[in-house]
Structure formats: C-alpha cells, structure tokens
PDB file of C-alpha atoms in Angstrom:
ATOM      1  CA  MET A   1     134.616 105.381 105.594  1.00 64.00           C
ATOM      2  CA  ALA A   2     137.518 107.118 103.885  1.00 65.00           C
ATOM      3  CA  VAL A   3     141.001 105.690 103.556  1.00 67.00           C
ATOM      4  CA  SER A   4     143.737 108.039 102.451  1.00 68.00           C
ATOM      5  CA  PRO A   5     147.245 107.707 101.117  1.00 71.00           C
ATOM      6  CA  PRO A   6     150.125 109.264 103.039  1.00 82.00           C
ATOM      7  CA  GLY A   7     150.147 113.027 102.855  1.00 87.00           C
ATOM      8  CA  LYS A   8     149.722 116.314 104.617  1.00 92.00           C
ATOM      9  CA  ILE A   9     146.784 116.386 107.056  1.00 93.00           C
ATOM     10  CA  VAL A  10     144.795 119.593 106.744  1.00 95.00           C
ATOM     11  CA  ASN A  11     142.092 120.611 109.225  1.00 96.00           C
ATOM     12  CA  ILE A  12     139.720 123.408 108.276  1.00 96.00           C
ATOM     13  CA  ALA A  13     137.221 124.702 110.817  1.00 95.00           C
ATOM     14  CA  GLY A  14     134.785 127.534 111.286  1.00 93.00           C
ATOM     15  CA  GLN A  15     133.727 127.955 107.674  1.00 95.00           C
ATOM     16  CA  VAL A  16     130.536 129.979 107.459  1.00 95.00           C
ATOM     17  CA  ALA A  17     128.761 131.857 104.691  1.00 95.00           C
ATOM     18  CA  TRP A  18     130.294 135.273 105.065  1.00 89.00           C
ATOM     19  CA  ASP A  19     131.854 137.364 102.361  1.00 86.00           C
ATOM     20  CA  SER A  20     135.132 139.306 102.324  1.00 84.00           C
ATOM     21  CA  ASN A  21     133.454 142.025 104.439  1.00 86.00           C
ATOM     22  CA  HIS A  22     132.450 139.458 107.086  1.00 86.00           C
ATOM     23  CA  GLU A  23     128.798 139.839 106.128  1.00 87.00           C
ATOM     24  CA  VAL A  24     126.393 136.985 105.519  1.00 92.00           C
ATOM     25  CA  THR A  25     124.781 137.561 102.136  1.00 87.00           C
ATOM     26  CA  ALA A  26     123.649 133.995 101.365  1.00 91.00           C
ATOM     27  CA  VAL A  27     119.964 133.564 102.164  1.00 90.00           C
ATOM     28  CA  GLY A  28     118.782 130.255 103.615  1.00 94.00           C
ATOM     29  CA  ARG A  29     120.584 127.160 104.813  1.00 95.00           C
ATOM     30  CA  GLU A  30     121.141 125.712 101.336  1.00 96.00           C
ATOM     31  CA  ALA A  31     122.834 128.860 100.018  1.00 97.00           C
ATOM     32  CA  GLN A  32     124.896 129.203 103.189  1.00 96.00           C
ATOM     33  CA  LEU A  33     126.068 125.588 102.944  1.00 97.00           C
ATOM     34  CA  ARG A  34     127.127 126.067  99.331  1.00 97.00           C
ATOM     35  CA  GLN A  35     129.073 129.214 100.222  1.00 96.00           C
ATOM     36  CA  ALA A  36     130.720 127.659 103.290  1.00 97.00           C
ATOM     37  CA  LEU A  37     131.823 124.669 101.181  1.00 97.00           C
ATOM     38  CA  GLN A  38     133.370 127.082  98.676  1.00 96.00           C
ATOM     39  CA  HIS A  39     135.405 128.559 101.537  1.00 96.00           C
ATOM     40  CA  VAL A  40     136.614 125.053 102.392  1.00 97.00           C
ATOM     41  CA  PHE A  41     137.671 124.520  98.775  1.00 97.00           C
ATOM     42  CA  ILE A  42     139.549 127.850  98.707  1.00 96.00           C
ATOM     43  CA  ALA A  43     141.427 126.883 101.872  1.00 96.00           C
ATOM     44  CA  LEU A  44     142.313 123.506 100.373  1.00 96.00           C
ATOM     45  CA  GLU A  45     143.560 125.077  97.155  1.00 96.00           C
ATOM     46  CA  ALA A  46     145.793 127.369  99.223  1.00 96.00           C
ATOM     47  CA  VAL A  47     147.691 124.304 100.479  1.00 95.00           C
ATOM     48  CA  GLY A  48     147.730 122.471  97.150  1.00 95.00           C
ATOM     49  CA  GLY A  49     144.656 120.335  97.763  1.00 95.00           C
ATOM     50  CA  SER A  50     141.292 119.817  96.139  1.00 95.00           C
ATOM     51  CA  PRO A  51     137.798 118.722  97.217  1.00 95.00           C
ATOM     52  CA  ASP A  52     138.803 115.135  96.340  1.00 93.00           C
ATOM     53  CA  ASP A  53     141.261 115.214  99.269  1.00 95.00           C
ATOM     54  CA  ILE A  54     138.527 115.712 101.886  1.00 96.00           C
ATOM     55  CA  GLN A  55     138.307 112.726 104.222  1.00 95.00           C
ATOM     56  CA  ILE A  56     135.475 113.923 106.461  1.00 96.00           C
ATOM     57  CA  LEU A  57     133.027 116.782 106.749  1.00 97.00           C
ATOM     58  CA  ARG A  58     131.205 117.950 109.843  1.00 98.00           C
ATOM     59  CA  LEU A  59     128.216 120.211 109.392  1.00 98.00           C
ATOM     60  CA  TYR A  60     126.975 122.114 112.427  1.00 97.00           C
ATOM     61  CA  LEU A  61     123.332 123.066 111.927  1.00 97.00           C
ATOM     62  CA  PRO A  62     121.388 125.175 114.430  1.00 96.00           C
ATOM     63  CA  ASN A  63     117.822 123.998 114.976  1.00 93.00           C
ATOM     64  CA  PHE A  64     118.261 121.230 112.412  1.00 92.00           C
ATOM     65  CA  GLU A  65     115.154 119.222 111.606  1.00 88.00           C
ATOM     66  CA  SER A  66     115.293 115.811 109.990  1.00 88.00           C
ATOM     67  CA  GLY A  67     113.143 115.085 106.965  1.00 89.00           C
ATOM     68  CA  PRO A  68     112.826 117.683 104.208  1.00 87.00           C
ATOM     69  CA  GLU A  69     115.689 119.772 105.593  1.00 89.00           C
ATOM     70  CA  ALA A  70     117.960 116.721 105.544  1.00 93.00           C
ATOM     71  CA  ASP A  71     116.938 116.144 101.929  1.00 94.00           C
ATOM     72  CA  VAL A  72     118.180 119.642 101.062  1.00 94.00           C
ATOM     73  CA  ILE A  73     121.529 119.040 102.778  1.00 95.00           C
ATOM     74  CA  GLY A  74     121.896 115.698 101.010  1.00 95.00           C
ATOM     75  CA  ARG A  75     121.085 117.259  97.639  1.00 95.00           C
ATOM     76  CA  VAL A  76     123.723 119.972  98.120  1.00 97.00           C
ATOM     77  CA  LEU A  77     126.372 117.400  99.012  1.00 97.00           C
ATOM     78  CA  VAL A  78     125.499 115.299  95.947  1.00 96.00           C
ATOM     79  CA  ASP A  79     125.585 118.414  93.748  1.00 96.00           C
ATOM     80  CA  VAL A  80     128.990 119.401  95.099  1.00 96.00           C
ATOM     81  CA  PHE A  81     130.696 116.012  95.516  1.00 95.00           C
ATOM     82  CA  GLY A  82     128.724 113.696  93.244  1.00 93.00           C
ATOM     83  CA  THR A  83     127.679 110.170  94.129  1.00 91.00           C
ATOM     84  CA  GLU A  84     130.823 108.271  93.102  1.00 90.00           C
ATOM     85  CA  ASN A  85     133.031 108.888  96.147  1.00 86.00           C
ATOM     86  CA  PRO A  86     131.753 111.693  98.399  1.00 91.00           C
ATOM     87  CA  PRO A  87     133.484 112.277 101.726  1.00 95.00           C
ATOM     88  CA  PRO A  88     131.804 110.855 104.811  1.00 95.00           C
ATOM     89  CA  SER A  89     129.893 113.540 106.662  1.00 96.00           C
ATOM     90  CA  SER A  90     128.304 114.102 110.043  1.00 96.00           C
ATOM     91  CA  TRP A  91     125.368 116.460 110.388  1.00 96.00           C
ATOM     92  CA  ILE A  92     125.244 117.782 113.923  1.00 95.00           C
ATOM     93  CA  GLY A  93     122.261 119.707 115.212  1.00 94.00           C
ATOM     94  CA  VAL A  94     123.356 122.430 117.622  1.00 96.00           C
ATOM     95  CA  GLN A  95     121.599 125.054 119.709  1.00 95.00           C
ATOM     96  CA  GLY A  96     123.402 127.904 117.981  1.00 94.00           C
ATOM     97  CA  LEU A  97     126.573 129.099 116.282  1.00 95.00           C
ATOM     98  CA  ALA A  98     128.803 132.122 116.922  1.00 93.00           C
ATOM     99  CA  GLN A  99     126.342 134.537 115.268  1.00 93.00           C
ATOM    100  CA  PRO A 100     122.576 134.155 114.923  1.00 94.00           C
ATOM    101  CA  GLU A 101     122.678 134.697 111.141  1.00 95.00           C
ATOM    102  CA  TYR A 102     124.885 131.614 110.648  1.00 95.00           C
ATOM    103  CA  LEU A 103     122.712 128.712 109.527  1.00 96.00           C
ATOM    104  CA  VAL A 104     125.593 126.263 108.989  1.00 97.00           C
ATOM    105  CA  GLU A 105     129.236 125.917 109.939  1.00 97.00           C
ATOM    106  CA  VAL A 106     131.531 123.472 108.148  1.00 98.00           C
ATOM    107  CA  GLU A 107     134.632 121.625 109.344  1.00 98.00           C
ATOM    108  CA  ALA A 108     136.698 119.466 107.029  1.00 97.00           C
ATOM    109  CA  MET A 109     139.694 117.212 107.406  1.00 97.00           C
ATOM    110  CA  ALA A 110     141.664 116.471 104.277  1.00 96.00           C
ATOM    111  CA  VAL A 111     144.813 114.575 103.378  1.00 95.00           C
ATOM    112  CA  VAL A 112     146.701 116.338 100.624  1.00 94.00           C
ATOM    113  CA  PRO A 113     149.144 113.995  98.851  1.00 90.00           C
ATOM    114  CA  GLU A 114     152.754 115.128  99.005  1.00 83.00           C
TER     115      GLU A 114
END
C-alpha cells in the first residue's frame, strides 16, 4: 500500500528498453527492466518528480515464469528502490508486448508534491 500527500498525479506507460534510436540494446529481462525503469525516472524528472514519488509500478512480462525469474525481478527492484519504502508493484505475465524483442514493459503512477 502507498499513501501519498496531495500533489500532481503523473501516469507513465509504455516504458521499454529502447534507446534514442528506438532500438533494443539491453540483453535479457534484467537489463531491459533496469533500462525501462531509467526511462520512468527520466519522465518523472521532466515533471519535477523523483523515484520516491512513485506510488505503484506495473510490470508486463511476456512468458513470465515464477521462481528464479521472479527472484531476478525482485532483486532488480530492491537494487533500484531499496528495502525501506519501495513502491508497490504488480508483475503481470502477458502473452506478448508490442514488439517481440521487448521482454518487459513498465507503467508507473506517481504523485509529485506541488
């Protein structure tokens, strides 16, 4: 659960691991997740926010398998957000994403204090 102070609600969707040329250069789901999260952080910074403002994350994962793969996702989230107060997250296994090379897509909702 996340409870936020009043502020500007920011929704960020469709973040994948592509570069400025719209090419996926990150290899593997872990690397793609890290890169997609960086895109979320860049979008937040553009509106005056930070990763601490994230209230919820949704990770869309094609062909997601529980167990060791979930451990990798969990480790990335701990590395990025720490263990003190990470945002709640949902990990949603999907059949596929917009392009076959996408191994993760990230959505975030944040509340940026005014």
